[in-house]
XYZ file of C-alpha atoms in Angstrom:
386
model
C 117.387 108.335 124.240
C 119.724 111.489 123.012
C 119.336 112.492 119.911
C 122.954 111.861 117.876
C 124.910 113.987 115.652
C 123.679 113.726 112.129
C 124.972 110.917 110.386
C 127.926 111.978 107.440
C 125.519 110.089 104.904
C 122.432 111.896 104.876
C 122.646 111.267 101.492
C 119.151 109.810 100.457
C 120.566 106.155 100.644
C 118.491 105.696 104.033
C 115.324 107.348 103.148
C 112.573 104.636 103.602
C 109.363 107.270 103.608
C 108.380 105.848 100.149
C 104.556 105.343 102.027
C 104.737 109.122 102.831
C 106.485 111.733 100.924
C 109.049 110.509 98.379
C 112.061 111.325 97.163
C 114.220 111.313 93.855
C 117.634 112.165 93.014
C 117.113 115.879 92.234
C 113.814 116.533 93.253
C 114.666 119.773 95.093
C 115.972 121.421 91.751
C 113.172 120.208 89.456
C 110.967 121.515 91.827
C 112.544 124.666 92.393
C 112.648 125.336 88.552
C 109.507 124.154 87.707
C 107.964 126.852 90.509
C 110.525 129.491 89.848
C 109.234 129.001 85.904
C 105.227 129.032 86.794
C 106.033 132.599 89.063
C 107.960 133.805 86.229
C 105.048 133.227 83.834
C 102.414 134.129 86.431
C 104.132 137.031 87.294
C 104.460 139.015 83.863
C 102.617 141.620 82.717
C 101.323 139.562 79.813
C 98.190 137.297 78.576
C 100.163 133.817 78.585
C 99.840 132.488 82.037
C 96.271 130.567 81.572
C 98.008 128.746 77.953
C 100.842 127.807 80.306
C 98.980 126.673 83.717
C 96.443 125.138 81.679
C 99.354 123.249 79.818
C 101.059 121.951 82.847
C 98.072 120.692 84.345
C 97.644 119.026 80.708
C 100.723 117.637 80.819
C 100.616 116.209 84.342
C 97.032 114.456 83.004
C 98.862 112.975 80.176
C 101.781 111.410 82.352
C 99.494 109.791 84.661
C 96.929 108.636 81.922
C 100.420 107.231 80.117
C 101.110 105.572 83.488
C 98.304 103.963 84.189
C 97.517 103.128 80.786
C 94.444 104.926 80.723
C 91.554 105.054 78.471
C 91.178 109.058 76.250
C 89.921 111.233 78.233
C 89.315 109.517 81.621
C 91.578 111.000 84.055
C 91.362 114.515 85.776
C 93.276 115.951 88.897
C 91.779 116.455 92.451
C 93.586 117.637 95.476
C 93.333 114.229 97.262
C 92.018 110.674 96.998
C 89.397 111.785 99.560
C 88.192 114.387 97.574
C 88.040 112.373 94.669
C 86.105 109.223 96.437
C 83.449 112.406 97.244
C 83.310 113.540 93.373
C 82.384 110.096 92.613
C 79.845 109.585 95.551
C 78.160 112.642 94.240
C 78.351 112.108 90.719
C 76.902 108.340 90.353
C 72.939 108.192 90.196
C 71.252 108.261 92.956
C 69.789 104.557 92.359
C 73.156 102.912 92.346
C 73.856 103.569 95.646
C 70.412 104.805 97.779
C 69.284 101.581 100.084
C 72.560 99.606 98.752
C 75.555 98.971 100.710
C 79.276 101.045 100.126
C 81.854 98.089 101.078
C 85.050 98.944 101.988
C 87.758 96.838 104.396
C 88.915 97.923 107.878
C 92.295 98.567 106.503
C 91.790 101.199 104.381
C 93.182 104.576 104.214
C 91.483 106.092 107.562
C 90.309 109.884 105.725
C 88.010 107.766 102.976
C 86.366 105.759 105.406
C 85.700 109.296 107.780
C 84.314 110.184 104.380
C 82.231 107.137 104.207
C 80.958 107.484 107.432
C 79.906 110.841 107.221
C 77.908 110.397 103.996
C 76.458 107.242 104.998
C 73.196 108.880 105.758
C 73.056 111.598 103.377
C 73.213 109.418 100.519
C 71.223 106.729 101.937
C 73.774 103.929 101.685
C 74.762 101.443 104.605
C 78.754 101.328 104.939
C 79.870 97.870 105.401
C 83.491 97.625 106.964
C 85.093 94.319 106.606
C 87.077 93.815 109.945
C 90.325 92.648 110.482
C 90.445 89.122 112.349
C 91.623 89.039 115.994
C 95.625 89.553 115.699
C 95.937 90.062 112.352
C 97.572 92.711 110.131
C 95.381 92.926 107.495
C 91.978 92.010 105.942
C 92.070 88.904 104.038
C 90.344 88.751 100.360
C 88.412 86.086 101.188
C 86.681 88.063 104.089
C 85.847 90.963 101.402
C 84.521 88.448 99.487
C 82.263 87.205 101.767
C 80.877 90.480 103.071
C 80.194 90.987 98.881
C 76.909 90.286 97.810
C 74.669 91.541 95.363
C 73.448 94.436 97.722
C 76.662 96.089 97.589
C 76.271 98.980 95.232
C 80.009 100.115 95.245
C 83.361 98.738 96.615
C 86.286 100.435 97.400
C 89.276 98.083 97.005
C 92.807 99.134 98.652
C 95.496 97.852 96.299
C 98.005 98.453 99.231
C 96.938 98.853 102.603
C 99.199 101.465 104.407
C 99.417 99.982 107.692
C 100.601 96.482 106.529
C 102.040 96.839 103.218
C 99.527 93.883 102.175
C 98.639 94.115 98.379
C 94.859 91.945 97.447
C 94.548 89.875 94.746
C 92.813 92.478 92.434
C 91.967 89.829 89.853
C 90.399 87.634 91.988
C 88.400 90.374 93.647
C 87.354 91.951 90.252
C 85.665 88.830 89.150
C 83.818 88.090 92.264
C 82.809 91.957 92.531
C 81.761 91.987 88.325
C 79.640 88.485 89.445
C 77.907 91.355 91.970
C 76.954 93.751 89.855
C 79.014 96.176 91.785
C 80.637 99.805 91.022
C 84.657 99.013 91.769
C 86.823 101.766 92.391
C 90.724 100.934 93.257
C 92.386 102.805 95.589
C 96.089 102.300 94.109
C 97.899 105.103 96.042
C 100.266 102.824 98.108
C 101.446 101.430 94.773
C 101.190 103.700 92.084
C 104.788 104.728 90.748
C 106.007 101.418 92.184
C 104.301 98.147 90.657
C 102.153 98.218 87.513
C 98.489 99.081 87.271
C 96.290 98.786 84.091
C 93.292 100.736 83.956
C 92.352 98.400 80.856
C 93.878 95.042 82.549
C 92.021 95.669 85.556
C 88.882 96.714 84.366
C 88.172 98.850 87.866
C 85.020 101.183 87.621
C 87.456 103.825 89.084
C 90.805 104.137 90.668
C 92.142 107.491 93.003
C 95.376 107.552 93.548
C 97.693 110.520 94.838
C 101.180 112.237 93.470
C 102.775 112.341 96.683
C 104.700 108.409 98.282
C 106.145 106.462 95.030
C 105.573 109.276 92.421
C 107.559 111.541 94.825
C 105.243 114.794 93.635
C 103.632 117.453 95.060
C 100.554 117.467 97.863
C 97.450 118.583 96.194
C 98.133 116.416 93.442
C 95.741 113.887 93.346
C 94.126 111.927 90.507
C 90.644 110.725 89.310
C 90.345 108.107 86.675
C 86.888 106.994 85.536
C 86.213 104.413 82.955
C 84.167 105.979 79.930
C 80.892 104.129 80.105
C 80.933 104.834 83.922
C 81.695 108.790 83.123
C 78.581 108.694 81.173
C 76.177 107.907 83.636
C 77.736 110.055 86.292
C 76.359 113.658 87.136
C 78.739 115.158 89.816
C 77.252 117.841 92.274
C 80.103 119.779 92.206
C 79.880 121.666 88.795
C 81.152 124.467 87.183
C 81.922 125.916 83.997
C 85.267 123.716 83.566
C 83.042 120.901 83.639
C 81.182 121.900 80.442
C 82.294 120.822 76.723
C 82.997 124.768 76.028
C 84.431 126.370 79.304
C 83.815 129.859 77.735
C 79.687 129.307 77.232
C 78.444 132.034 79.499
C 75.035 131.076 79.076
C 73.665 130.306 82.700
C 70.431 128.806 81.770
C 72.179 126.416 79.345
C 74.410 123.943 81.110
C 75.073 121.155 80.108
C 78.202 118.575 81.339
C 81.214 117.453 78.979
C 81.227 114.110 77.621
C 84.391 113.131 78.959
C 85.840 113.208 82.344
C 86.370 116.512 82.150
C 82.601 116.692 83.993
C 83.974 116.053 87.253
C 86.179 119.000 86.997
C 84.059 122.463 88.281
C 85.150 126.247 89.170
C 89.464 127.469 88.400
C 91.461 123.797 88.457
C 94.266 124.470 90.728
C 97.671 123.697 88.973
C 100.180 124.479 91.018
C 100.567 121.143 92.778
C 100.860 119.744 89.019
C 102.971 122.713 87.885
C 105.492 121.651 90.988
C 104.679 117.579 90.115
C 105.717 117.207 86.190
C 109.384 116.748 86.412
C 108.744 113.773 89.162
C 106.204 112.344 86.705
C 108.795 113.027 83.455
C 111.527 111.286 85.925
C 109.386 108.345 86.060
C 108.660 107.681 82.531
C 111.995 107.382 82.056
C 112.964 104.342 85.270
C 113.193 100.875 84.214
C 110.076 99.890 86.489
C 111.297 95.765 86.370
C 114.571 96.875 87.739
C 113.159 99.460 90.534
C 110.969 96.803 92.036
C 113.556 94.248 92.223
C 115.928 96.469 94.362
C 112.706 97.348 96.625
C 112.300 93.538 96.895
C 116.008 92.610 97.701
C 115.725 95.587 100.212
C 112.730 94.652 102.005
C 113.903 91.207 102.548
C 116.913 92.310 104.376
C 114.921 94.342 106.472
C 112.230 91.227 107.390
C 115.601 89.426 108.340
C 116.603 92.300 110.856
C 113.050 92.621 111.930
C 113.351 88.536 112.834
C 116.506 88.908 114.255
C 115.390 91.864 116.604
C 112.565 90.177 117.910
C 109.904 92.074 116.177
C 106.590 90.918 114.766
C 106.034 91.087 111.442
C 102.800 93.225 110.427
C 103.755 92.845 106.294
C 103.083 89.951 104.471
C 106.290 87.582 103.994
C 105.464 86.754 100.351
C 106.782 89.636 98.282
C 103.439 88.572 95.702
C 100.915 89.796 98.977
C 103.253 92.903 99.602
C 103.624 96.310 98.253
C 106.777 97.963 98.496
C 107.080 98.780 102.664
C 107.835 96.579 105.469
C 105.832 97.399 108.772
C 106.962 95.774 112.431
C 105.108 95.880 115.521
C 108.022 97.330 118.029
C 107.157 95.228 121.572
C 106.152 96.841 124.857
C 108.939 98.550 126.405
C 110.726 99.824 123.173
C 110.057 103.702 122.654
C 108.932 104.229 118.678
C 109.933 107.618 119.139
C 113.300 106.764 120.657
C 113.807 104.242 117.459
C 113.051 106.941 115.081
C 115.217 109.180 116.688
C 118.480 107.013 116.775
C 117.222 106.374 113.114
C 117.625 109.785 112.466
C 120.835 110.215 114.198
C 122.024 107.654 111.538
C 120.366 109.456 108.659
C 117.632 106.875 107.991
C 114.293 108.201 108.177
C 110.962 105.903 108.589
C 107.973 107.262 110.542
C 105.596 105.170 113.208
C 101.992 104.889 113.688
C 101.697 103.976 117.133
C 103.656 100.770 117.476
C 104.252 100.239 113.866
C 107.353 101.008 112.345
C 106.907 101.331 108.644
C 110.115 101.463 106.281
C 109.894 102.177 102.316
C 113.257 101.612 100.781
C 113.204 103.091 97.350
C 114.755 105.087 94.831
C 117.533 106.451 96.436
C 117.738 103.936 99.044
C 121.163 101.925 98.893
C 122.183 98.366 100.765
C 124.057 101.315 102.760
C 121.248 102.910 104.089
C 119.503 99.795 104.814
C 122.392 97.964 106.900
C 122.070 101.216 109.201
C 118.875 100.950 109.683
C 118.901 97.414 110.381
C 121.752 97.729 112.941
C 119.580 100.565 114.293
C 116.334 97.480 114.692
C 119.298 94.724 116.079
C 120.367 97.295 118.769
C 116.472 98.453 119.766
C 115.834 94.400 119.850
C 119.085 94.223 122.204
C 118.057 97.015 124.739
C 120.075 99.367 122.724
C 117.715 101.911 121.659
């Protein structure tokens, strides 16, 4: 199929990448002034640029701490959840995890469990993957569960899986994982910025999360948050002298880690992906949360409706309580992805595939608009159209 003429409303009101990138209404300008202000300051023949970098960075910790309602002092950046599932690999002792078992489910983000994989052996831990069952979408809690036993050291929970949109019952997996004896970290990237998470509420070991999909930041803007009593037991490998109480003691023979998170940081932070991410996290505070899920709700069921309608098979969970905030279709033999995302762009809506599966965010700047092209779009490709 042709590509078509761009549609007069690319306009944001079909932009369903909400799993992906993210958008907000006037990203592109915060952006541009936030980086036009950090090369200003960077550039000049002065002394200030450290008090400034260092301040954004500061001020991008404090808008995700405020987010997530984190404990003082618990949350640093890293430039990815993978590289932050690694920090804490390397940083917890050596007993908690040597001869124990890593658990993670088969729907996970793919890069931590190629992480997982590939320290299996150097750290001595066996990596249990829950599988999917034959057919389905997703893994369901009660298969984590009983993969869970008291030889698990850690377990990495997916809040929301990003091939299915499926969202586990946290609380119920907490308590059976605390009845363990386990280390819990929470991977809450396919949800952050959308649905509420409470470090405190929770009660997860440790949760990674990204700045990029619902916050609609900047790549390299990952995040680390460690409860306190965990940050005291951990020693991360990867050390420098930001990960000292004073960052200026030169002494080399006399190092000795801070006793906050601020442990896991190491050499120069990099601050340019929080520099470029502040605005999107100041344009958050500011949303009515309550009122941005409920349109992502009313949205999504429209699209499950076209998705019936066209013949497609669901690979989301019905029950907006099991889903996060995408909808994901298997597209049936015969049906081009690639032609469906092109006559979706023709149309200015923009999803993305993986393989078969069609995933569409709706979100911010989505409108009912956007969404009825998108699910004429789905109709048509069901009808031999596309």
């Amino acid at each position: 199929m042709a590509d078509t003429p761009a549609h007069p409303d690319n306009d944001g009101s079909g932009y369903m990448l909400y799993h992906s990138i993210g958008q907000y209404p006037g990203k592109s300008g915060d952006m541009a002034r936030a980086l036009s202000a950090f090369a200003e300051c960077w550039g000049a023949p002065n002394d200030e640029q450290w008090g400034y970098a260092l301040g954004q960075r500061q001020r991008f910790i404090d808008l995700w701490s405020q987010l997530l309602k984190a404990p003082s002092a618990s949350l640093t950046t890293t430039e990815n959840v993978t590289t932050a599932l690694a920090a804490m690999i390397m940083a917890l002792p050596r007993d908690e995890l040597e001869g124990r078992v890593v658990l993670v489910a088969g729907d996970c983000f793919p890069s931590l469990h190629f992480l997982l994989t590939g320290m299996e052996e150097r750290y001595g831990f066996k990596l249990r993957t829950v599988p999917l069952r034959e057919g389905a979408s997703w893994v369901e809690d009660e298969d984590v569960i009983a993969a869970w036993g008291p030889e698990v050291g850690l377990a990495l929970l997916t809040w929301v899986s990003s091939t299915s949109s499926h969202r586990c019952d946290l609380a119920r997996l907490m308590a059976h994982g605390r009845s363990q004896g386990s280390v819990i970290g929470v991977d809450i990237t396919q949800a952050a910025g959308l649905m509420d998470y409470d470090c405190l509420g929770v009660g997860a070991d440790f949760a990674v999360s990204t700045s990029l999909k619902w916050m609609c930041g900047s790549p390299g803007g990952g995040i680390l948050q460690v409860m306190p009593d965990v940050i005291a037991r951990c020693q991360p490998s990867l050390r420098g002298w930001f990960s000292q109480d004073n960052i200026f003691s030169w002494d080399i023979n006399a190092f000795s880690y801070a006793p906050d998170i601020r442990r896991f940081d190491n050499g120069t932070p990099s601050v340019m992906a929080c520099a470029a991410s502040v605005l999107a996290l100041e344009w958050h505070a500011q949303q009515d949360w309550s009122a941005q899920l409920a349109r992502n709700r009313a949205l999504c069921e429209v699209i499950i409706a076209a998705a019936d309608e066209a013949g497609f098979e669901l690979a989301s969970p019905r029950d907006p309580a099991e889903r996060g905030g995408s909808v994901m279709m298997r597209l049936p033999e015969g049906i081009d992805p690639q032609a469906v995302l092109a006559d979706l762009r023709g149309r200015s809506v923009f999803a993305d595939a993986r393989g078969s599966l069609l995933r569409c965010s709706p979100g911010f700047m989505t409108t009912a608009a956007g969404v009825e092209r998108l699910t004429d779009a789905l109709v048509a490709a069901g009808r031999g159209g596309a």
